[in-house]
């Protein structure tokens, strides 16, 4: 730990760190959203589908977030559960224009929420109703209804309309998630 880190820690201004999972079906916009959250000089010019998972870091005002960008392809979704134990938050990205696969997304969400590593934990879940710019997209209220979010009673959750290409709605969602993560970390420190 360097001198500046020690001084920052002493004054309580050190950026805390949190691990989050970024999940959702393939082609929902997970990687595009993460790319938008990175600093301008760290953004990729071309986005390619994630195979397996990738790890990205970005900073908010209060946290440094390590995001595990999980592939949404069917054959890779079983990888998600390997990361449940160590995550402090989840971003679930839904393609709001893909009404046909919304049922599959809902099934994946239900499996995630009920998994033994998450079932008894109050892990905050941020939903991005992504691709709001597309003609066939439905509102975030409709996505919430189709995904059955009102049935989630044991975890804090929030849904935000978003456009991963322009960044619209992303910061609102990340601010909510940051506040949830900070509250959770503060509660753990008190114990």
PDB file of C-alpha atoms in Angstrom:
ATOM      1  CA  UNK A   1       0.000   0.000   0.000  1.00  0.00           C
ATOM      2  CA  UNK A   2       1.451   3.342  -1.076  1.00  0.00           C
ATOM      3  CA  UNK A   3       1.600   6.527   0.951  1.00  0.00           C
ATOM      4  CA  UNK A   4      -1.402   8.083  -0.822  1.00  0.00           C
ATOM      5  CA  UNK A   5      -3.449   4.923  -0.222  1.00  0.00           C
ATOM      6  CA  UNK A   6      -2.569   5.039   3.494  1.00  0.00           C
ATOM      7  CA  UNK A   7      -3.527   8.717   3.765  1.00  0.00           C
ATOM      8  CA  UNK A   8      -6.787   8.134   1.872  1.00  0.00           C
ATOM      9  CA  UNK A   9      -7.628   5.159   4.083  1.00  0.00           C
ATOM     10  CA  UNK A  10      -6.829   7.170   7.234  1.00  0.00           C
ATOM     11  CA  UNK A  11      -9.216   9.948   6.204  1.00  0.00           C
ATOM     12  CA  UNK A  12     -11.841   7.470   5.037  1.00  0.00           C
ATOM     13  CA  UNK A  13     -11.817   8.612   1.415  1.00  0.00           C
ATOM     14  CA  UNK A  14     -10.470   5.463  -0.109  1.00  0.00           C
ATOM     15  CA  UNK A  15     -12.662   4.033  -2.846  1.00  0.00           C
ATOM     16  CA  UNK A  16     -14.115   0.740  -1.687  1.00  0.00           C
ATOM     17  CA  UNK A  17     -14.379  -2.215  -4.043  1.00  0.00           C
ATOM     18  CA  UNK A  18     -17.315  -4.414  -4.960  1.00  0.00           C
ATOM     19  CA  UNK A  19     -17.777  -7.433  -7.225  1.00  0.00           C
ATOM     20  CA  UNK A  20     -20.867  -7.590  -9.389  1.00  0.00           C
ATOM     21  CA  UNK A  21     -22.180 -10.050 -11.945  1.00  0.00           C
ATOM     22  CA  UNK A  22     -23.549  -8.798 -15.235  1.00  0.00           C
ATOM     23  CA  UNK A  23     -25.954 -11.385 -16.606  1.00  0.00           C
ATOM     24  CA  UNK A  24     -28.753 -11.700 -19.132  1.00  0.00           C
ATOM     25  CA  UNK A  25     -29.459 -13.554 -22.346  1.00  0.00           C
ATOM     26  CA  UNK A  26     -27.102 -13.348 -25.285  1.00  0.00           C
ATOM     27  CA  UNK A  27     -27.430 -10.190 -27.383  1.00  0.00           C
ATOM     28  CA  UNK A  28     -29.109  -8.240 -24.572  1.00  0.00           C
ATOM     29  CA  UNK A  29     -26.345  -5.617 -24.471  1.00  0.00           C
ATOM     30  CA  UNK A  30     -24.335  -6.550 -21.374  1.00  0.00           C
ATOM     31  CA  UNK A  31     -20.901  -5.880 -22.867  1.00  0.00           C
ATOM     32  CA  UNK A  32     -22.082  -2.704 -24.603  1.00  0.00           C
ATOM     33  CA  UNK A  33     -23.395  -1.367 -21.289  1.00  0.00           C
ATOM     34  CA  UNK A  34     -20.135  -2.156 -19.493  1.00  0.00           C
ATOM     35  CA  UNK A  35     -18.209  -0.494 -22.294  1.00  0.00           C
ATOM     36  CA  UNK A  36     -20.265   2.688 -21.775  1.00  0.00           C
ATOM     37  CA  UNK A  37     -19.506   2.643 -18.040  1.00  0.00           C
ATOM     38  CA  UNK A  38     -15.745   2.662 -18.586  1.00  0.00           C
ATOM     39  CA  UNK A  39     -13.786   5.880 -18.946  1.00  0.00           C
ATOM     40  CA  UNK A  40     -13.644   7.351 -22.451  1.00  0.00           C
ATOM     41  CA  UNK A  41     -10.029   6.322 -23.014  1.00  0.00           C
ATOM     42  CA  UNK A  42     -10.706   2.715 -21.906  1.00  0.00           C
ATOM     43  CA  UNK A  43     -13.704   2.074 -24.169  1.00  0.00           C
ATOM     44  CA  UNK A  44     -13.458  -0.534 -26.909  1.00  0.00           C
ATOM     45  CA  UNK A  45     -14.275   0.527 -30.457  1.00  0.00           C
ATOM     46  CA  UNK A  46     -15.762  -2.836 -31.432  1.00  0.00           C
ATOM     47  CA  UNK A  47     -17.965  -4.983 -29.236  1.00  0.00           C
ATOM     48  CA  UNK A  48     -17.927  -8.735 -29.796  1.00  0.00           C
ATOM     49  CA  UNK A  49     -20.110 -11.380 -28.121  1.00  0.00           C
ATOM     50  CA  UNK A  50     -18.693 -12.612 -24.829  1.00  0.00           C
ATOM     51  CA  UNK A  51     -17.596 -16.236 -24.775  1.00  0.00           C
ATOM     52  CA  UNK A  52     -17.438 -17.566 -21.222  1.00  0.00           C
ATOM     53  CA  UNK A  53     -16.872 -14.348 -19.275  1.00  0.00           C
ATOM     54  CA  UNK A  54     -14.724 -11.237 -19.183  1.00  0.00           C
ATOM     55  CA  UNK A  55     -13.730  -9.019 -16.284  1.00  0.00           C
ATOM     56  CA  UNK A  56     -14.076  -5.244 -16.484  1.00  0.00           C
ATOM     57  CA  UNK A  57     -13.438  -2.520 -13.920  1.00  0.00           C
ATOM     58  CA  UNK A  58     -15.067   0.855 -13.690  1.00  0.00           C
ATOM     59  CA  UNK A  59     -15.315   3.531 -11.033  1.00  0.00           C
ATOM     60  CA  UNK A  60     -18.249   5.343  -9.572  1.00  0.00           C
ATOM     61  CA  UNK A  61     -17.942   8.257  -7.156  1.00  0.00           C
ATOM     62  CA  UNK A  62     -17.879   5.912  -4.179  1.00  0.00           C
ATOM     63  CA  UNK A  63     -16.788   2.491  -5.462  1.00  0.00           C
ATOM     64  CA  UNK A  64     -14.442   0.674  -7.741  1.00  0.00           C
ATOM     65  CA  UNK A  65     -16.532  -2.040  -9.322  1.00  0.00           C
ATOM     66  CA  UNK A  66     -15.184  -5.277 -10.731  1.00  0.00           C
ATOM     67  CA  UNK A  67     -17.807  -6.539 -13.144  1.00  0.00           C
ATOM     68  CA  UNK A  68     -17.909 -10.135 -14.300  1.00  0.00           C
ATOM     69  CA  UNK A  69     -19.508  -9.939 -17.734  1.00  0.00           C
ATOM     70  CA  UNK A  70     -21.041 -13.380 -18.157  1.00  0.00           C
ATOM     71  CA  UNK A  71     -21.903 -14.867 -21.515  1.00  0.00           C
ATOM     72  CA  UNK A  72     -25.617 -15.155 -22.083  1.00  0.00           C
ATOM     73  CA  UNK A  73     -25.464 -17.975 -24.600  1.00  0.00           C
ATOM     74  CA  UNK A  74     -27.383 -21.042 -23.418  1.00  0.00           C
ATOM     75  CA  UNK A  75     -24.368 -23.316 -23.132  1.00  0.00           C
ATOM     76  CA  UNK A  76     -22.489 -20.809 -20.927  1.00  0.00           C
ATOM     77  CA  UNK A  77     -25.284 -19.822 -18.520  1.00  0.00           C
ATOM     78  CA  UNK A  78     -24.324 -22.576 -16.076  1.00  0.00           C
ATOM     79  CA  UNK A  79     -21.089 -20.611 -15.499  1.00  0.00           C
ATOM     80  CA  UNK A  80     -23.064 -17.856 -13.774  1.00  0.00           C
ATOM     81  CA  UNK A  81     -23.558 -19.875 -10.611  1.00  0.00           C
ATOM     82  CA  UNK A  82     -19.801 -20.256 -10.122  1.00  0.00           C
ATOM     83  CA  UNK A  83     -19.681 -16.529  -9.279  1.00  0.00           C
ATOM     84  CA  UNK A  84     -22.770 -16.134  -7.074  1.00  0.00           C
ATOM     85  CA  UNK A  85     -20.958 -16.683  -3.780  1.00  0.00           C
ATOM     86  CA  UNK A  86     -18.516 -13.805  -4.208  1.00  0.00           C
ATOM     87  CA  UNK A  87     -20.790 -11.211  -5.796  1.00  0.00           C
ATOM     88  CA  UNK A  88     -22.161  -8.272  -3.854  1.00  0.00           C
ATOM     89  CA  UNK A  89     -24.549  -7.124  -6.577  1.00  0.00           C
ATOM     90  CA  UNK A  90     -26.079  -8.182  -9.881  1.00  0.00           C
ATOM     91  CA  UNK A  91     -26.903  -6.329 -13.059  1.00  0.00           C
ATOM     92  CA  UNK A  92     -29.459  -8.245 -15.106  1.00  0.00           C
ATOM     93  CA  UNK A  93     -29.766  -6.916 -18.666  1.00  0.00           C
ATOM     94  CA  UNK A  94     -32.989  -7.551 -20.582  1.00  0.00           C
ATOM     95  CA  UNK A  95     -33.450  -6.843 -24.294  1.00  0.00           C
ATOM     96  CA  UNK A  96     -36.718  -4.902 -24.093  1.00  0.00           C
ATOM     97  CA  UNK A  97     -37.357  -5.435 -27.807  1.00  0.00           C
ATOM     98  CA  UNK A  98     -37.129  -9.246 -27.651  1.00  0.00           C
ATOM     99  CA  UNK A  99     -40.564 -10.141 -26.272  1.00  0.00           C
ATOM    100  CA  UNK A 100     -40.294 -13.745 -27.492  1.00  0.00           C
ATOM    101  CA  UNK A 101     -37.246 -14.529 -25.344  1.00  0.00           C
ATOM    102  CA  UNK A 102     -38.496 -12.584 -22.326  1.00  0.00           C
ATOM    103  CA  UNK A 103     -39.906 -15.893 -21.012  1.00  0.00           C
ATOM    104  CA  UNK A 104     -36.423 -17.437 -21.176  1.00  0.00           C
ATOM    105  CA  UNK A 105     -34.958 -14.402 -19.406  1.00  0.00           C
ATOM    106  CA  UNK A 106     -37.604 -14.742 -16.689  1.00  0.00           C
ATOM    107  CA  UNK A 107     -36.750 -18.446 -16.223  1.00  0.00           C
ATOM    108  CA  UNK A 108     -33.041 -17.597 -15.912  1.00  0.00           C
ATOM    109  CA  UNK A 109     -33.850 -14.878 -13.376  1.00  0.00           C
ATOM    110  CA  UNK A 110     -35.952 -17.286 -11.334  1.00  0.00           C
ATOM    111  CA  UNK A 111     -33.106 -19.840 -11.309  1.00  0.00           C
ATOM    112  CA  UNK A 112     -30.670 -17.139 -10.238  1.00  0.00           C
ATOM    113  CA  UNK A 113     -32.868 -15.798  -7.414  1.00  0.00           C
ATOM    114  CA  UNK A 114     -33.595 -19.291  -6.061  1.00  0.00           C
ATOM    115  CA  UNK A 115     -29.998 -20.589  -6.285  1.00  0.00           C
ATOM    116  CA  UNK A 116     -28.669 -21.755  -2.905  1.00  0.00           C
ATOM    117  CA  UNK A 117     -25.808 -19.219  -3.005  1.00  0.00           C
ATOM    118  CA  UNK A 118     -28.215 -16.286  -3.430  1.00  0.00           C
ATOM    119  CA  UNK A 119     -31.558 -17.405  -1.981  1.00  0.00           C
ATOM    120  CA  UNK A 120     -30.827 -16.248   1.569  1.00  0.00           C
ATOM    121  CA  UNK A 121     -28.775 -13.161   0.740  1.00  0.00           C
ATOM    122  CA  UNK A 122     -30.043  -9.602   0.173  1.00  0.00           C
ATOM    123  CA  UNK A 123     -27.968  -9.083  -2.962  1.00  0.00           C
ATOM    124  CA  UNK A 124     -29.236  -5.992  -4.818  1.00  0.00           C
ATOM    125  CA  UNK A 125     -30.331  -6.600  -8.409  1.00  0.00           C
ATOM    126  CA  UNK A 126     -30.304  -3.808 -10.969  1.00  0.00           C
ATOM    127  CA  UNK A 127     -32.310  -4.491 -14.114  1.00  0.00           C
ATOM    128  CA  UNK A 128     -31.585  -2.648 -17.310  1.00  0.00           C
ATOM    129  CA  UNK A 129     -34.519  -2.749 -19.735  1.00  0.00           C
ATOM    130  CA  UNK A 130     -32.082  -2.223 -22.579  1.00  0.00           C
ATOM    131  CA  UNK A 131     -32.488  -1.258 -26.229  1.00  0.00           C
ATOM    132  CA  UNK A 132     -35.251   1.229 -25.493  1.00  0.00           C
ATOM    133  CA  UNK A 133     -34.407   2.989 -28.744  1.00  0.00           C
ATOM    134  CA  UNK A 134     -35.694   0.111 -30.882  1.00  0.00           C
ATOM    135  CA  UNK A 135     -39.139   0.297 -32.435  1.00  0.00           C
ATOM    136  CA  UNK A 136     -40.354  -3.008 -30.935  1.00  0.00           C
ATOM    137  CA  UNK A 137     -39.187  -2.256 -27.395  1.00  0.00           C
ATOM    138  CA  UNK A 138     -41.623  -2.287 -24.493  1.00  0.00           C
ATOM    139  CA  UNK A 139     -41.515   0.071 -21.508  1.00  0.00           C
ATOM    140  CA  UNK A 140     -39.561  -0.735 -18.365  1.00  0.00           C
ATOM    141  CA  UNK A 141     -42.924  -1.147 -16.595  1.00  0.00           C
ATOM    142  CA  UNK A 142     -43.929  -3.822 -19.134  1.00  0.00           C
ATOM    143  CA  UNK A 143     -40.504  -5.516 -18.829  1.00  0.00           C
ATOM    144  CA  UNK A 144     -40.979  -5.539 -15.056  1.00  0.00           C
ATOM    145  CA  UNK A 145     -44.359  -7.211 -15.480  1.00  0.00           C
ATOM    146  CA  UNK A 146     -43.145  -9.756 -18.064  1.00  0.00           C
ATOM    147  CA  UNK A 147     -40.146 -10.641 -15.890  1.00  0.00           C
ATOM    148  CA  UNK A 148     -42.281 -10.993 -12.742  1.00  0.00           C
ATOM    149  CA  UNK A 149     -40.157  -8.547 -10.769  1.00  0.00           C
ATOM    150  CA  UNK A 150     -42.981  -7.762  -8.351  1.00  0.00           C
ATOM    151  CA  UNK A 151     -42.530 -11.318  -7.021  1.00  0.00           C
ATOM    152  CA  UNK A 152     -39.009 -10.514  -5.781  1.00  0.00           C
ATOM    153  CA  UNK A 153     -39.566  -9.673  -2.137  1.00  0.00           C
ATOM    154  CA  UNK A 154     -36.336 -10.650  -0.406  1.00  0.00           C
ATOM    155  CA  UNK A 155     -33.850  -8.615  -2.454  1.00  0.00           C
ATOM    156  CA  UNK A 156     -33.676  -4.929  -3.239  1.00  0.00           C
ATOM    157  CA  UNK A 157     -34.204  -4.391  -6.966  1.00  0.00           C
ATOM    158  CA  UNK A 158     -34.591  -1.534  -9.379  1.00  0.00           C
ATOM    159  CA  UNK A 159     -35.386  -1.387 -13.085  1.00  0.00           C
ATOM    160  CA  UNK A 160     -34.099   1.282 -15.374  1.00  0.00           C
ATOM    161  CA  UNK A 161     -34.863   1.929 -19.044  1.00  0.00           C
ATOM    162  CA  UNK A 162     -31.554   2.059 -20.908  1.00  0.00           C
ATOM    163  CA  UNK A 163     -29.785   2.391 -24.206  1.00  0.00           C
ATOM    164  CA  UNK A 164     -26.360   0.762 -24.046  1.00  0.00           C
ATOM    165  CA  UNK A 165     -25.204   2.479 -27.238  1.00  0.00           C
ATOM    166  CA  UNK A 166     -25.798   6.035 -26.018  1.00  0.00           C
ATOM    167  CA  UNK A 167     -25.502   5.446 -22.265  1.00  0.00           C
ATOM    168  CA  UNK A 168     -29.021   6.719 -21.596  1.00  0.00           C
ATOM    169  CA  UNK A 169     -30.314   5.465 -18.244  1.00  0.00           C
ATOM    170  CA  UNK A 170     -27.066   3.746 -17.238  1.00  0.00           C
ATOM    171  CA  UNK A 171     -25.840   6.244 -14.687  1.00  0.00           C
ATOM    172  CA  UNK A 172     -29.209   6.381 -12.930  1.00  0.00           C
ATOM    173  CA  UNK A 173     -29.103   2.617 -12.496  1.00  0.00           C
ATOM    174  CA  UNK A 174     -25.463   2.488 -11.420  1.00  0.00           C
ATOM    175  CA  UNK A 175     -26.084   5.236  -8.842  1.00  0.00           C
ATOM    176  CA  UNK A 176     -28.884   3.130  -7.331  1.00  0.00           C
ATOM    177  CA  UNK A 177     -26.668   0.029  -7.280  1.00  0.00           C
ATOM    178  CA  UNK A 178     -23.769   1.969  -5.754  1.00  0.00           C
ATOM    179  CA  UNK A 179     -26.003   3.216  -2.928  1.00  0.00           C
ATOM    180  CA  UNK A 180     -27.239  -0.327  -2.271  1.00  0.00           C
ATOM    181  CA  UNK A 181     -23.691  -1.702  -2.226  1.00  0.00           C
ATOM    182  CA  UNK A 182     -22.435   1.066   0.077  1.00  0.00           C
ATOM    183  CA  UNK A 183     -25.345   0.460   2.503  1.00  0.00           C
ATOM    184  CA  UNK A 184     -24.637  -3.261   2.509  1.00  0.00           C
ATOM    185  CA  UNK A 185     -20.916  -2.708   3.134  1.00  0.00           C
ATOM    186  CA  UNK A 186     -21.644  -0.268   5.964  1.00  0.00           C
ATOM    187  CA  UNK A 187     -24.012  -2.753   7.603  1.00  0.00           C
ATOM    188  CA  UNK A 188     -21.355  -5.483   7.462  1.00  0.00           C
ATOM    189  CA  UNK A 189     -18.774  -3.198   9.073  1.00  0.00           C
ATOM    190  CA  UNK A 190     -21.128  -2.547  12.009  1.00  0.00           C
ATOM    191  CA  UNK A 191     -21.457  -6.270  12.748  1.00  0.00           C
TER     192      UNK A 191
END
